[in-house]
């Protein structure tokens, strides 16, 4: 196979949803089709329903040992598919956002009874920002669902994207009869007692009386709804989907493995192969000869017996070969990657080569950090997804004076993994940790103790938001720094951060210092 053919057959995507909509179930069914797993139940759900710390650490420990589930690669119908797993827990949203920098498209799962939920909206915002093509899978049709047109309206309004149904459900809940696939013009009948995949019945002419033979009186409603929808929704244009302006919609029931195969078959046909990646200096096309890639995730193995970390690298261009020299742009050092791993069929294995779109795992002892660019030599820097202003803050103090070095190292490494953000107050020199969720504090404490043998204590700090500030006028900046002395801090990279006590104070400060720019993400 040629280099270009290898690129063209790759589909690298993420499945996202609000917790409980069915992401894990859908992922598992897709893996079953790809032969990547043989029995249902093989994919461990990584969400923590009750957010108990001990559960979370146990899940993380298991995931740490079998990092294979972070990326699931398999072959399907000549395509090489890479599904990137994202954490289900909302305290780990940033991890999900970063993973979304490495995908070429996304499938959003929505619960048909609940419609658009808060986390779906946040995830869609990230997709919109990056113009990532999105397919919507409306799940759980075997349960009573919201009205289909209402659901589609809600998606358009709340997710701010045009939709185009490519299949259409016939009732829901106990009366669920199946779906009509508009894209392939076929009827798929649902039977809760039959889980194996049955071929759809081709139905070019839905006005044919034969439709009544299959779905009785529901045929009339289906015809009416299809007619209505053809009037309301424009024809499906793949270009609109690829530009991120239109989301094709499918309906089904992941639990009953219904509608999943059609989703996968349409997905491989319409979803994009690897897309160009944006570096600060230029756009990088996948078909360029020279290798480039970036680190979007670092997975620490929190099992004390296997302490290595794995850096996940998305290959953006070129043919990656084992043992070839790569330049780590941040340090300028050349490194030889001797045992890159790939994640196939839920197994981790050493590979000799990889192509754009693939994710490779690089064993790391602390050289790589999230956002790092690796190239065959060219000095470019891939744009990552910025860190967001954290929302929860605590002072972190050493609880064991004999082990302050270990604590400092532990905190540094956890911050490099992107677990949370560290600020140092300019006023009193105290370290402040900022997170987006409560669970992270517990995770930090647990991991410091178990991995670094260090103990920390958190102390409350009343703070509303940390924002990065910038100003061309030196005088204004120095006046600001003086006036706000007690509220200034620096981040890990030495940048100035203003820590606002409350929304009110932030607003007042912004009004007073009009020349100063306040940034709420770390990339500006
Ligand atoms: P998530 O990863 O998005 O959080 O969701 P997950 O797949 O774990 O699904 C959440 C719950 O919804 C699970 O039930 C799952 O069995 C159920 N589910 C998923 N898809 C469907 C569907 O198409 N129809 C119906 N009726 N249910 C569905 P649970 O009881 O919470 O977990 P479990 O004990 O069954 O695993």
PDB file of N, CA, C and O in Angstrom, residues 10 22 45 55 67 86 96 101 164 191 225 258 273 295 308 310 367 370 374 431 443 456 497 520:
ATOM      1  N   UNK A  10      -7.261   6.005   7.004  1.00  0.00           N
ATOM      2  CA  UNK A  10      -7.291   6.177   8.467  1.00  0.00           C
ATOM      3  C   UNK A  10      -8.451   7.056   8.941  1.00  0.00           C
ATOM      4  O   UNK A  10      -8.758   8.076   8.334  1.00  0.00           O
ATOM      5  N   UNK A  22     -24.356   6.678  26.934  1.00  0.00           N
ATOM      6  CA  UNK A  22     -24.098   5.414  26.234  1.00  0.00           C
ATOM      7  C   UNK A  22     -22.779   5.349  25.480  1.00  0.00           C
ATOM      8  O   UNK A  22     -22.585   4.480  24.635  1.00  0.00           O
ATOM      9  N   UNK A  45     -15.812   0.387  31.808  1.00  0.00           N
ATOM     10  CA  UNK A  45     -16.288   1.755  31.862  1.00  0.00           C
ATOM     11  C   UNK A  45     -15.316   2.533  32.734  1.00  0.00           C
ATOM     12  O   UNK A  45     -14.938   2.084  33.795  1.00  0.00           O
ATOM     13  N   UNK A  55     -12.790   4.381  44.365  1.00  0.00           N
ATOM     14  CA  UNK A  55     -13.206   3.762  43.091  1.00  0.00           C
ATOM     15  C   UNK A  55     -12.374   4.348  41.969  1.00  0.00           C
ATOM     16  O   UNK A  55     -11.876   3.659  41.109  1.00  0.00           O
ATOM     17  N   UNK A  67      -2.930   0.502  29.615  1.00  0.00           N
ATOM     18  CA  UNK A  67      -3.181   1.768  28.937  1.00  0.00           C
ATOM     19  C   UNK A  67      -3.784   1.548  27.559  1.00  0.00           C
ATOM     20  O   UNK A  67      -4.177   2.495  26.887  1.00  0.00           O
ATOM     21  N   UNK A  86     -12.039   8.990  26.028  1.00  0.00           N
ATOM     22  CA  UNK A  86     -12.016  10.221  26.828  1.00  0.00           C
ATOM     23  C   UNK A  86     -12.638   9.911  28.184  1.00  0.00           C
ATOM     24  O   UNK A  86     -13.542   9.091  28.276  1.00  0.00           O
ATOM     25  N   UNK A  96     -10.293  15.458  28.412  1.00  0.00           N
ATOM     26  CA  UNK A  96     -11.110  15.234  27.222  1.00  0.00           C
ATOM     27  C   UNK A  96     -10.823  16.303  26.170  1.00  0.00           C
ATOM     28  O   UNK A  96     -10.631  15.996  24.995  1.00  0.00           O
ATOM     29  N   UNK A 101      -7.909  17.426  20.659  1.00  0.00           N
ATOM     30  CA  UNK A 101      -6.955  18.055  19.740  1.00  0.00           C
ATOM     31  C   UNK A 101      -6.341  17.018  18.802  1.00  0.00           C
ATOM     32  O   UNK A 101      -5.758  17.351  17.793  1.00  0.00           O
ATOM     33  N   UNK A 164     -28.722  17.144  10.039  1.00  0.00           N
ATOM     34  CA  UNK A 164     -29.348  16.505   8.888  1.00  0.00           C
ATOM     35  C   UNK A 164     -29.534  15.036   9.244  1.00  0.00           C
ATOM     36  O   UNK A 164     -28.553  14.282   9.297  1.00  0.00           O
ATOM     37  N   UNK A 191     -36.002  -5.646  16.936  1.00  0.00           N
ATOM     38  CA  UNK A 191     -36.626  -6.701  17.721  1.00  0.00           C
ATOM     39  C   UNK A 191     -35.757  -6.874  18.964  1.00  0.00           C
ATOM     40  O   UNK A 191     -34.598  -7.290  18.873  1.00  0.00           O
ATOM     41  N   UNK A 225     -43.667  11.919   8.152  1.00  0.00           N
ATOM     42  CA  UNK A 225     -42.506  12.558   8.792  1.00  0.00           C
ATOM     43  C   UNK A 225     -41.355  12.714   7.804  1.00  0.00           C
ATOM     44  O   UNK A 225     -40.661  13.731   7.797  1.00  0.00           O
ATOM     45  N   UNK A 258     -28.344  -1.895  17.891  1.00  0.00           N
ATOM     46  CA  UNK A 258     -29.239  -1.551  16.798  1.00  0.00           C
ATOM     47  C   UNK A 258     -28.887  -0.173  16.242  1.00  0.00           C
ATOM     48  O   UNK A 258     -28.844   0.814  16.979  1.00  0.00           O
ATOM     49  N   UNK A 273     -10.343  11.530   6.578  1.00  0.00           N
ATOM     50  CA  UNK A 273      -9.020  10.993   6.911  1.00  0.00           C
ATOM     51  C   UNK A 273      -8.249  12.089   7.645  1.00  0.00           C
ATOM     52  O   UNK A 273      -8.781  13.192   7.816  1.00  0.00           O
ATOM     53  N   UNK A 295       2.499  15.646  21.431  1.00  0.00           N
ATOM     54  CA  UNK A 295       2.065  14.900  22.620  1.00  0.00           C
ATOM     55  C   UNK A 295       0.756  15.509  23.116  1.00  0.00           C
ATOM     56  O   UNK A 295       0.708  16.704  23.411  1.00  0.00           O
ATOM     57  N   UNK A 308       6.747   3.671  34.884  1.00  0.00           N
ATOM     58  CA  UNK A 308       7.023   4.463  33.691  1.00  0.00           C
ATOM     59  C   UNK A 308       5.804   5.293  33.284  1.00  0.00           C
ATOM     60  O   UNK A 308       4.686   5.027  33.712  1.00  0.00           O
ATOM     61  N   UNK A 310       3.688   6.926  29.835  1.00  0.00           N
ATOM     62  CA  UNK A 310       3.585   6.792  28.386  1.00  0.00           C
ATOM     63  C   UNK A 310       3.084   8.113  27.823  1.00  0.00           C
ATOM     64  O   UNK A 310       2.084   8.662  28.301  1.00  0.00           O
ATOM     65  N   UNK A 367      10.860  13.256  30.166  1.00  0.00           N
ATOM     66  CA  UNK A 367      11.385  14.219  29.189  1.00  0.00           C
ATOM     67  C   UNK A 367      10.288  14.962  28.447  1.00  0.00           C
ATOM     68  O   UNK A 367      10.482  16.072  27.982  1.00  0.00           O
ATOM     69  N   UNK A 370       2.949  17.557  27.968  1.00  0.00           N
ATOM     70  CA  UNK A 370       1.796  17.756  27.094  1.00  0.00           C
ATOM     71  C   UNK A 370       2.020  18.972  26.209  1.00  0.00           C
ATOM     72  O   UNK A 370       2.453  20.021  26.688  1.00  0.00           O
ATOM     73  N   UNK A 374       7.233  16.985  18.212  1.00  0.00           N
ATOM     74  CA  UNK A 374       8.360  16.155  17.763  1.00  0.00           C
ATOM     75  C   UNK A 374       8.400  16.229  16.244  1.00  0.00           C
ATOM     76  O   UNK A 374       7.354  16.136  15.595  1.00  0.00           O
ATOM     77  N   UNK A 431       2.416  28.224  47.269  1.00  0.00           N
ATOM     78  CA  UNK A 431       1.977  27.542  46.043  1.00  0.00           C
ATOM     79  C   UNK A 431       0.472  27.364  46.070  1.00  0.00           C
ATOM     80  O   UNK A 431      -0.101  26.977  47.090  1.00  0.00           O
ATOM     81  N   UNK A 443      -7.149  13.336  44.061  1.00  0.00           N
ATOM     82  CA  UNK A 443      -6.246  12.531  43.238  1.00  0.00           C
ATOM     83  C   UNK A 443      -4.794  12.979  43.451  1.00  0.00           C
ATOM     84  O   UNK A 443      -3.893  12.152  43.599  1.00  0.00           O
ATOM     85  N   UNK A 456       1.004  16.041  51.332  1.00  0.00           N
ATOM     86  CA  UNK A 456       0.642  17.449  51.243  1.00  0.00           C
ATOM     87  C   UNK A 456      -0.652  17.715  51.990  1.00  0.00           C
ATOM     88  O   UNK A 456      -1.401  16.799  52.323  1.00  0.00           O
ATOM     89  N   UNK A 497      -0.183  36.294  36.450  1.00  0.00           N
ATOM     90  CA  UNK A 497      -1.575  35.870  36.605  1.00  0.00           C
ATOM     91  C   UNK A 497      -2.218  36.720  37.694  1.00  0.00           C
ATOM     92  O   UNK A 497      -1.629  36.941  38.751  1.00  0.00           O
ATOM     93  N   UNK A 520      -8.621  34.353  29.638  1.00  0.00           N
ATOM     94  CA  UNK A 520      -9.181  33.268  30.443  1.00  0.00           C
ATOM     95  C   UNK A 520      -8.751  31.886  29.957  1.00  0.00           C
ATOM     96  O   UNK A 520      -9.213  30.863  30.440  1.00  0.00           O
TER      97      UNK A 520
END
